[in-house]
Tab-separated table of C-alpha atoms and ligand atoms in Angstrom:
chain	number	residue	atom	x	y	z
A	7	VAL	CA	-0.060	0.078	-0.010
A	8	ASN	CA	3.030	2.367	0.366
A	9	ASN	CA	4.060	4.829	-2.141
A	10	PHE	CA	1.229	4.494	-4.394
A	11	LYS	CA	0.861	7.076	-7.259
A	12	ILE	CA	-2.217	8.901	-8.476
A	13	ILE	CA	-3.011	9.214	-12.157
A	14	GLU	CA	-5.606	11.981	-12.103
A	15	SER	CA	-8.122	11.630	-14.891
A	16	THR	CA	-10.541	14.417	-14.262
A	17	LEU	CA	-9.327	15.954	-17.626
A	18	ARG	CA	-9.820	12.591	-19.508
A	19	GLU	CA	-12.305	10.170	-17.813
A	20	GLY	CA	-13.915	13.155	-16.128
A	21	GLU	CA	-14.566	14.759	-19.748
A	22	GLN	CA	-16.702	11.547	-20.337
A	23	PHE	CA	-18.999	12.615	-17.518
A	24	ALA	CA	-22.477	13.552	-18.867
A	25	ASN	CA	-22.283	17.170	-17.877
A	26	ALA	CA	-18.566	17.851	-18.563
A	27	PHE	CA	-17.329	20.415	-20.961
A	28	PHE	CA	-13.936	22.104	-20.223
A	29	ASP	CA	-12.629	24.821	-22.329
A	30	LEU	CA	-8.935	25.491	-22.218
A	31	PRO	CA	-8.843	28.124	-19.375
A	32	LYS	CA	-10.907	25.815	-17.276
A	33	LYS	CA	-8.677	22.850	-18.165
A	34	ILE	CA	-5.629	24.955	-17.097
A	35	GLU	CA	-7.218	25.852	-13.948
A	36	ILE	CA	-7.930	22.297	-13.049
A	37	ALA	CA	-4.560	20.956	-13.988
A	38	LYS	CA	-2.774	23.651	-12.057
A	39	ALA	CA	-5.055	22.916	-8.899
A	40	LEU	CA	-4.388	19.127	-9.314
A	41	ASP	CA	-0.706	19.766	-9.675
A	42	ASP	CA	-0.720	21.907	-6.642
A	43	PHE	CA	-2.413	19.390	-4.696
A	44	GLY	CA	0.355	16.865	-5.455
A	45	VAL	CA	-1.075	14.300	-7.999
A	46	ASP	CA	1.755	12.358	-9.820
A	47	TYR	CA	0.085	12.431	-13.209
A	48	ILE	CA	-2.549	14.336	-15.085
A	49	GLU	CA	-4.185	12.390	-17.835
A	50	LEU	CA	-5.660	14.238	-20.704
A	51	THR	CA	-8.329	13.443	-23.486
A	52	SER	CA	-6.848	11.915	-26.509
A	53	PRO	CA	-5.396	14.540	-29.057
A	54	ALA	CA	-6.946	12.261	-31.762
A	55	ALA	CA	-10.494	13.136	-30.318
A	56	SER	CA	-10.719	16.563	-31.787
A	57	GLU	CA	-8.544	19.439	-33.101
A	58	GLN	CA	-9.250	21.426	-29.789
A	59	SER	CA	-8.508	18.505	-27.715
A	60	ARG	CA	-5.015	18.247	-29.483
A	61	ALA	CA	-4.326	22.013	-29.069
A	62	ASP	CA	-5.323	21.924	-25.290
A	63	CYS	CA	-3.023	18.834	-24.847
A	64	GLU	CA	0.007	20.884	-26.179
A	65	ALA	CA	-0.998	23.878	-24.191
A	66	ILE	CA	-1.125	21.994	-20.967
A	67	CYS	CA	2.112	20.321	-21.634
A	68	LYS	CA	3.778	23.823	-22.007
A	69	LEU	CA	2.653	24.870	-18.513
A	70	GLY	CA	5.751	23.287	-16.911
A	71	LEU	CA	3.812	21.509	-14.085
A	72	LYS	CA	5.563	19.110	-11.632
A	73	ALA	CA	3.002	16.476	-12.416
A	74	LYS	CA	3.786	14.380	-15.436
A	75	ILE	CA	1.199	14.945	-18.372
A	76	LEU	CA	-0.259	11.832	-20.038
A	77	THR	CA	-2.575	11.439	-22.851
A	78	HIS	CA	-4.834	8.572	-23.394
A	79	ILE	CA	-5.204	6.873	-26.836
A	80	ARG	CA	-6.717	3.725	-28.567
A	81	CYS	CA	-4.161	1.175	-29.514
A	82	HIS	CA	-3.662	2.390	-33.025
A	83	MET	CA	-0.668	3.817	-34.854
A	84	ASP	CA	-2.795	6.894	-36.179
A	85	ASP	CA	-3.345	7.981	-32.575
A	86	ALA	CA	0.202	7.181	-31.460
A	87	ARG	CA	1.638	9.427	-34.136
A	88	ILE	CA	-0.439	12.354	-32.991
A	89	ALA	CA	0.101	11.717	-29.359
A	90	VAL	CA	4.005	11.683	-29.492
A	91	LYS	CA	3.956	15.119	-31.105
A	92	THR	CA	2.038	16.871	-28.356
A	93	GLY	CA	4.831	17.097	-25.872
A	94	VAL	CA	3.340	14.761	-23.269
A	95	ASP	CA	5.484	12.792	-20.878
A	96	GLY	CA	3.587	9.570	-21.411
A	97	VAL	CA	0.983	7.765	-23.427
A	98	ASP	CA	-1.690	5.543	-21.889
A	99	VAL	CA	-2.764	3.148	-24.558
A	100	VAL	CA	-5.949	1.064	-24.274
A	101	ILE	CA	-7.598	-1.741	-26.106
A	102	GLY	CA	-10.705	-3.837	-25.435
A	103	THR	CA	-9.961	-7.479	-24.677
A	104	SER	CA	-13.219	-8.872	-23.477
A	105	SER	CA	-15.389	-10.985	-25.780
A	106	TYR	CA	-17.952	-8.386	-25.492
A	107	LEU	CA	-15.602	-5.714	-26.946
A	108	MET	CA	-13.829	-7.945	-29.328
A	109	GLU	CA	-17.116	-9.046	-30.911
A	110	HIS	CA	-19.357	-5.891	-30.566
A	111	SER	CA	-16.799	-3.089	-30.502
A	112	HIS	CA	-13.537	-3.152	-32.471
A	113	GLY	CA	-14.001	-6.509	-34.014
A	114	LYS	CA	-10.336	-7.560	-33.643
A	115	ASP	CA	-8.875	-10.897	-32.215
A	116	MET	CA	-6.030	-11.370	-29.790
A	117	THR	CA	-3.338	-11.843	-32.410
A	118	TYR	CA	-4.210	-8.595	-34.117
A	119	ILE	CA	-4.319	-6.867	-30.711
A	120	THR	CA	-0.964	-8.179	-29.647
A	121	ASN	CA	0.721	-7.274	-32.797
A	122	THR	CA	-0.694	-3.872	-32.911
A	123	ALA	CA	0.246	-3.325	-29.233
A	124	ILE	CA	3.834	-4.109	-29.923
A	125	GLU	CA	3.933	-1.761	-32.957
A	126	VAL	CA	2.401	1.138	-30.869
A	127	ILE	CA	4.636	0.429	-27.912
A	128	ASN	CA	7.778	0.379	-29.748
A	129	TYR	CA	6.916	3.431	-31.580
A	130	VAL	CA	6.099	5.428	-28.520
A	131	LYS	CA	9.147	4.228	-26.762
A	132	SER	CA	11.392	5.225	-29.820
A	133	HIS	CA	10.336	8.786	-28.841
A	134	ASN	CA	11.529	8.434	-25.235
A	135	ILE	CA	8.032	8.754	-23.712
A	136	GLU	CA	6.503	6.680	-20.876
A	137	ILE	CA	4.195	4.057	-22.116
A	138	ARG	CA	1.425	2.191	-20.477
A	139	PHE	CA	-0.560	-0.639	-22.079
A	140	SER	CA	-3.948	-1.469	-20.736
A	141	SER	CA	-6.829	-3.903	-21.553
A	142	GLU	CA	-10.267	-2.564	-21.328
A	143	ASP	CA	-12.973	-4.478	-19.535
A	144	SER	CA	-10.259	-6.630	-17.905
A	145	PHE	CA	-12.598	-8.495	-15.513
A	146	ARG	CA	-14.588	-10.018	-18.339
A	147	SER	CA	-11.448	-10.804	-20.428
A	148	ASN	CA	-9.927	-14.322	-20.691
A	149	LEU	CA	-7.288	-14.680	-18.024
A	150	VAL	CA	-4.919	-16.698	-20.131
A	151	ASP	CA	-5.109	-14.057	-22.956
A	152	LEU	CA	-4.650	-11.101	-20.411
A	153	LEU	CA	-1.573	-12.661	-18.763
A	154	SER	CA	-0.050	-13.597	-22.163
A	155	ILE	CA	-0.372	-10.155	-23.619
A	156	TYR	CA	0.798	-8.423	-20.427
A	157	SER	CA	3.737	-10.666	-20.168
A	158	THR	CA	4.665	-9.857	-23.930
A	159	VAL	CA	4.476	-6.089	-23.329
A	160	ASP	CA	6.341	-6.264	-20.096
A	161	LYS	CA	9.216	-7.912	-22.000
A	162	ILE	CA	9.358	-5.208	-24.618
A	163	GLY	CA	9.578	-2.577	-21.969
A	164	VAL	CA	6.383	-0.776	-21.192
A	165	ASN	CA	6.509	1.338	-17.899
A	166	ARG	CA	3.072	0.229	-16.868
A	167	VAL	CA	0.371	-2.230	-17.633
A	168	GLY	CA	-3.156	-1.313	-16.657
A	169	ILE	CA	-6.103	-3.217	-15.512
A	170	ALA	CA	-9.505	-1.555	-15.988
A	171	ASP	CA	-12.913	-2.359	-14.512
A	172	THR	CA	-14.701	-0.638	-17.488
A	173	VAL	CA	-18.259	-1.540	-16.514
A	174	GLY	CA	-17.672	-1.626	-12.623
A	175	CYS	CA	-18.518	-5.299	-12.178
A	176	ALA	CA	-15.541	-6.301	-10.202
A	177	SER	CA	-15.547	-7.075	-6.495
A	178	PRO	CA	-12.663	-6.294	-4.161
A	179	ARG	CA	-11.816	-10.027	-3.802
A	180	GLN	CA	-11.691	-10.552	-7.461
A	181	VAL	CA	-9.553	-7.296	-7.827
A	182	TYR	CA	-7.183	-8.862	-5.303
A	183	ASP	CA	-6.873	-12.195	-7.005
A	184	LEU	CA	-6.281	-10.697	-10.523
A	185	ILE	CA	-3.743	-8.027	-9.464
A	186	ARG	CA	-1.893	-10.647	-7.249
A	187	THR	CA	-1.661	-13.085	-10.237
A	188	LEU	CA	-0.521	-10.252	-12.553
A	189	ARG	CA	2.074	-9.139	-10.166
A	190	GLY	CA	3.636	-12.561	-10.390
A	191	VAL	CA	3.675	-12.304	-14.208
A	192	VAL	CA	5.143	-8.709	-14.874
A	193	SER	CA	7.882	-6.843	-13.385
A	194	CYS	CA	6.720	-3.311	-14.524
A	195	ASP	CA	4.411	-1.009	-12.604
A	196	ILE	CA	0.588	-1.919	-12.469
A	197	GLU	CA	-2.036	0.870	-12.958
A	198	THR	CA	-5.712	0.194	-12.049
A	199	HIS	CA	-8.837	2.038	-13.086
A	200	PHE	CA	-12.302	1.197	-11.440
A	201	HIS	CA	-15.656	2.281	-12.380
A	202	ASN	CA	-18.194	2.716	-9.622
A	203	ASP	CA	-21.423	1.232	-10.818
A	204	THR	CA	-21.830	-1.192	-7.884
A	205	GLY	CA	-20.019	1.101	-5.384
A	206	CYS	CA	-16.809	-0.703	-5.219
A	207	ALA	CA	-14.437	1.777	-6.848
A	208	ILE	CA	-12.533	2.926	-3.662
A	209	ALA	CA	-12.548	-0.560	-1.952
A	210	ASN	CA	-11.269	-2.068	-5.345
A	211	ALA	CA	-8.531	0.392	-5.555
A	212	TYR	CA	-7.407	-0.252	-2.037
A	213	CYS	CA	-7.501	-3.986	-2.730
A	214	ALA	CA	-5.472	-3.501	-5.919
A	215	LEU	CA	-2.789	-1.679	-3.760
A	216	GLU	CA	-2.712	-4.422	-1.208
A	217	ALA	CA	-2.172	-6.864	-4.028
A	218	GLY	CA	0.787	-5.073	-5.500
A	219	ALA	CA	-0.783	-2.372	-7.832
A	220	THR	CA	1.336	0.836	-7.917
A	221	HIS	CA	-0.791	3.416	-9.738
A	222	ILE	CA	-4.587	4.415	-9.069
A	223	ASP	CA	-6.718	6.273	-11.481
A	224	THR	CA	-8.989	8.846	-9.925
A	225	SER	CA	-11.133	11.937	-10.919
A	226	VAL	CA	-12.281	14.660	-8.846
A	227	LEU	CA	-15.665	13.766	-7.305
A	228	GLY	CA	-15.275	10.566	-9.381
A	229	ILE	CA	-16.715	12.049	-12.409
A	230	GLY	CA	-16.621	9.991	-15.519
A	231	GLU	CA	-18.708	7.660	-17.735
A	232	ARG	CA	-22.050	6.729	-16.101
A	233	ASN	CA	-21.716	7.234	-12.317
A	234	GLY	CA	-17.841	7.569	-12.635
A	235	ILE	CA	-14.657	6.071	-11.074
A	236	THR	CA	-12.740	6.120	-7.844
A	237	PRO	CA	-13.011	9.726	-6.502
A	238	LEU	CA	-9.778	11.526	-5.596
A	239	GLY	CA	-11.243	12.752	-2.185
A	240	GLY	CA	-12.565	9.186	-1.342
A	241	LEU	CA	-9.203	7.632	-2.194
A	242	MET	CA	-7.545	10.170	0.173
A	243	ALA	CA	-10.028	9.221	2.959
A	244	ARG	CA	-9.090	5.570	2.475
A	245	MET	CA	-5.441	6.146	2.310
A	246	ILE	CA	-5.063	8.618	5.156
A	247	VAL	CA	-6.605	5.897	7.300
A	248	ALA	CA	-4.014	3.275	5.876
A	249	ASP	CA	-0.930	5.504	5.901
A	250	ARG	CA	-1.398	9.057	7.360
A	251	GLU	CA	2.132	10.066	7.301
A	252	TYR	CA	2.700	9.168	3.455
A	253	VAL	CA	-0.632	10.811	2.629
A	254	MET	CA	-0.060	14.007	4.700
A	255	GLY	CA	3.545	14.292	3.507
A	256	LYS	CA	2.696	13.980	-0.221
A	257	TYR	CA	-0.587	15.641	-0.774
A	258	LYS	CA	-1.832	19.184	0.152
A	259	LEU	CA	-5.035	17.779	1.714
A	260	HIS	CA	-6.469	21.176	2.789
A	261	LYS	CA	-6.780	21.991	-0.870
A	262	LEU	CA	-9.279	19.173	-1.645
A	263	LYS	CA	-12.426	21.227	-0.914
A	264	ASP	CA	-11.423	23.942	-3.229
A	265	ILE	CA	-10.630	21.497	-6.149
A	266	GLU	CA	-13.934	19.752	-5.637
A	267	ASP	CA	-15.829	23.155	-5.648
A	268	LEU	CA	-13.920	24.105	-8.836
A	269	VAL	CA	-14.897	20.864	-10.627
A	270	ALA	CA	-18.427	20.790	-9.170
A	271	GLN	CA	-19.055	24.242	-10.353
A	272	ALA	CA	-17.533	23.621	-13.964
A	273	VAL	CA	-19.800	20.537	-14.445
A	274	GLU	CA	-22.755	22.114	-12.721
A	275	VAL	CA	-23.359	19.489	-9.936
A	276	ASN	CA	-23.599	19.841	-6.145
A	277	ILE	CA	-21.148	18.119	-3.821
A	278	PRO	CA	-23.274	15.126	-2.351
A	279	PHE	CA	-24.185	15.617	1.340
A	280	ASN	CA	-22.463	12.416	2.067
A	281	ASN	CA	-19.314	13.088	0.230
A	282	TYR	CA	-16.142	11.755	1.661
A	283	ILE	CA	-14.597	14.396	3.826
A	284	THR	CA	-16.132	17.419	2.217
A	285	GLY	CA	-19.818	16.409	2.269
A	286	TYR	CA	-22.243	18.641	4.278
A	287	SER	CA	-22.656	16.085	7.089
A	288	ALA	CA	-19.216	14.491	6.869
A	289	PHE	CA	-18.107	15.540	10.334
A	290	THR	CA	-21.402	16.239	12.045
A	291	HIS	CA	-22.249	14.451	15.158
A	292	LYS	CA	-25.754	14.216	16.454
A	293	SER	CA	-26.849	11.720	18.950
A	294	GLY	CA	-26.165	12.525	22.600
A	295	VAL	CA	-24.097	9.348	23.064
A	296	HIS	CA	-21.853	10.298	20.142
A	297	ALA	CA	-21.689	14.083	21.026
A	298	LYS	CA	-20.654	13.293	24.570
A	299	ALA	CA	-17.902	10.974	23.460
A	300	ILE	CA	-16.693	13.125	20.725
A	301	LEU	CA	-16.315	16.129	23.116
A	302	ASN	CA	-14.194	13.932	25.405
A	303	ASN	CA	-11.997	12.618	22.461
A	304	PRO	CA	-12.728	13.048	18.809
A	305	SER	CA	-11.277	9.626	17.861
A	306	THR	CA	-14.100	7.841	19.581
A	307	TYR	CA	-16.287	8.462	16.621
A	308	GLU	CA	-13.980	9.803	14.045
A	309	ILE	CA	-11.452	7.637	12.002
A	310	ILE	CA	-10.396	10.804	10.164
A	311	ASN	CA	-9.296	14.157	11.676
A	312	PRO	CA	-11.182	16.818	9.732
A	313	ALA	CA	-8.381	19.377	10.525
A	314	ASP	CA	-6.004	17.097	8.229
A	315	PHE	CA	-8.285	18.437	5.420
A	316	GLY	CA	-8.803	21.835	6.705
A	317	MET	CA	-12.330	20.855	7.645
A	318	THR	CA	-14.208	21.417	11.020
A	319	ARG	CA	-16.422	19.131	13.016
A	320	TYR	CA	-19.886	20.184	13.963
A	321	ILE	CA	-21.798	19.020	17.164
A	322	HIS	CA	-25.474	19.006	16.452
A	323	PHE	CA	-27.453	20.384	19.386
A	324	ALA	CA	-31.124	20.758	18.491
A	325	SER	CA	-32.792	17.435	18.164
A	326	ARG	CA	-34.931	15.013	20.106
A	327	ILE	CA	-31.593	12.896	20.257
A	328	THR	CA	-29.541	15.800	21.592
A	329	GLY	CA	-27.745	15.202	24.996
A	330	TRP	CA	-26.908	17.599	27.679
A	331	ASN	CA	-23.189	17.458	26.900
A	332	ALA	CA	-23.791	19.031	23.500
A	333	ILE	CA	-25.819	21.868	24.968
A	334	LYS	CA	-23.088	22.444	27.567
A	335	SER	CA	-20.389	22.668	24.869
A	336	ARG	CA	-22.560	25.135	22.804
A	337	ALA	CA	-23.212	27.280	25.858
A	338	VAL	CA	-19.438	27.357	26.640
A	339	GLN	CA	-18.820	28.373	23.066
A	340	LEU	CA	-21.458	31.161	23.591
A	341	GLY	CA	-19.622	32.215	26.659
A	342	LEU	CA	-22.491	31.326	28.885
A	343	ASP	CA	-21.991	30.181	32.457
A	344	MET	CA	-24.505	27.763	33.496
A	345	THR	CA	-24.780	25.037	36.228
A	346	ASP	CA	-25.167	21.365	35.188
A	347	GLU	CA	-28.741	21.565	36.419
A	348	GLN	CA	-29.409	24.318	34.049
A	349	TYR	CA	-27.936	22.565	31.067
A	350	LYS	CA	-29.969	19.507	31.704
A	351	ALA	CA	-33.148	21.512	32.102
A	352	CYS	CA	-32.369	23.444	28.801
A	353	THR	CA	-31.732	20.085	27.151
A	354	ALA	CA	-34.993	18.737	28.363
A	355	GLN	CA	-36.848	21.760	26.783
A	356	ILE	CA	-35.102	21.391	23.520
A	357	LYS	CA	-35.886	17.739	23.313
A	358	GLN	CA	-39.479	18.418	24.022
A	359	LEU	CA	-39.625	21.154	21.409
A	360	ALA	CA	-37.768	18.995	18.905
A	361	ASP	CA	-40.276	16.098	19.442
A	362	ILE	CA	-43.108	18.459	18.000
A	363	ARG	CA	-41.210	20.546	15.451
A	364	PRO	CA	-37.365	20.159	14.892
A	365	ARG	CA	-37.430	23.151	12.552
A	366	ALA	CA	-38.937	25.453	15.221
A	367	VAL	CA	-36.031	24.455	17.561
A	368	LEU	CA	-33.550	25.427	14.871
A	369	ALA	CA	-35.183	28.668	14.247
A	370	GLN	CA	-35.076	29.488	18.124
A	371	LYS	CA	-31.432	28.519	18.170
A	372	GLU	CA	-30.672	30.764	15.484
A	373	LYS	CA	-32.521	33.744	16.935
A	374	GLU	CA	-31.426	32.835	20.319
A	375	ILE	CA	-34.695	33.532	21.969
A	376	ASP	CA	-37.186	31.832	24.308
A	377	ILE	CA	-35.101	29.421	26.027
A	378	PRO	CA	-36.158	30.091	29.615
A	379	GLU	CA	-32.853	28.985	31.324
A	380	LYS	CA	-30.836	31.350	28.959
A	381	ARG	CA	-33.183	34.132	29.445
A	382	GLU	CA	-32.668	34.013	33.152
A	383	LEU	CA	-28.954	34.045	32.714
A	384	ASP	CA	-29.037	36.929	30.223
A	385	THR	CA	-31.127	39.048	32.516
A	386	ALA	CA	-29.238	37.983	35.765
B	3	HCA	C1	-13.139	4.199	-21.680
B	3	HCA	C2	-11.914	3.387	-21.314
B	3	HCA	C3	-11.466	3.433	-19.863
B	3	HCA	C4	-9.985	3.064	-19.914
B	3	HCA	C5	-9.344	2.855	-18.734
B	3	HCA	C6	-7.867	2.975	-18.804
B	3	HCA	C7	-12.031	2.259	-19.244
B	3	HCA	O1	-14.174	4.270	-21.013
B	3	HCA	O2	-12.873	5.057	-22.681
B	3	HCA	O3	-7.234	3.113	-19.898
B	3	HCA	O4	-7.253	2.605	-17.787
B	3	HCA	O5	-12.852	2.393	-18.300
B	3	HCA	O6	-11.851	1.058	-19.547
B	3	HCA	O7	-11.767	4.472	-19.259
B	4	CU	CU1	-13.021	4.399	-17.546
């Protein structure tokens, strides 16, 4: 799990998200933000996709970012010839190997795929550019075919091979098994790419690392085809729990919220309320039992310290499940000096009101009116 690298694909996979359209200034803004955050690679849409995509790719290569710039192409000499001229540091090559894709998409067989892969890889390598070869829909591909082609491309010197769960069908255990097997067959790095159709994209990325993968593809908020891929923020949440020192040392985590806001705005979506780390309720504690323990020691009910990401926790204090420790803490914050008896009486009243109309309690809280114990104090 140590020393994993991030291939940030908001500007490639993310462009495949239903709402996404990034013009060059927006791409530059996003690329700079990701670079500042500390991602290792930034992957861009194929220059063969459109003339503007090609021009944008060249422009981003000229920014002189710390992150290496990759583009992503079909396993085809036409695309490879365009890609090597853009100034990228590396090329990610992909071709479908599942029977679904071989029959219904490109119509090529394994012999053709292998021969084309060798030609494209040798061509890109001759330009002294990094090269990754990946199969698409790896988990529905024939295992013998997969291992055979990966072993071939490893021998001719690719920098990485890639495994892609294109349709989001893989479970963590399947991922572990496949990557473990592949780890025994190739000596190059292993990149992985997980779609989130069944909610496993983060768990699968983590299992891949446990099994010996070295690179994880992400996008901001997970945007991509359909419901997207492993989200950058969610991966950070998972990895900070696994290796806080490495993650804190390598990535500027307090920039995550700004990057997510930037991308959310660009593609016109809201950040989900339950988003990892930055979601509206990600660090809100509500029940009396939880609030009391959190106030004593946040680790009781928090595996991630919000401060590591520049976020703050919030103790909810106006519901039927509120406990008096939350009221006490809020009173102390407001500079009110009350006895324990008064906190408890105040809590009882809040709970009683909340039983009837939770919103009324909130409104009262905001206006800070009509809580008898508090009125007594104010006028005292
Ligand atoms: C796609 C392909 C891809 C490629 C992944 C990769 C996938 O949808 O265009 O090259 O690592 O999910 O298979 O995104
Ligand atoms: Cu994908």
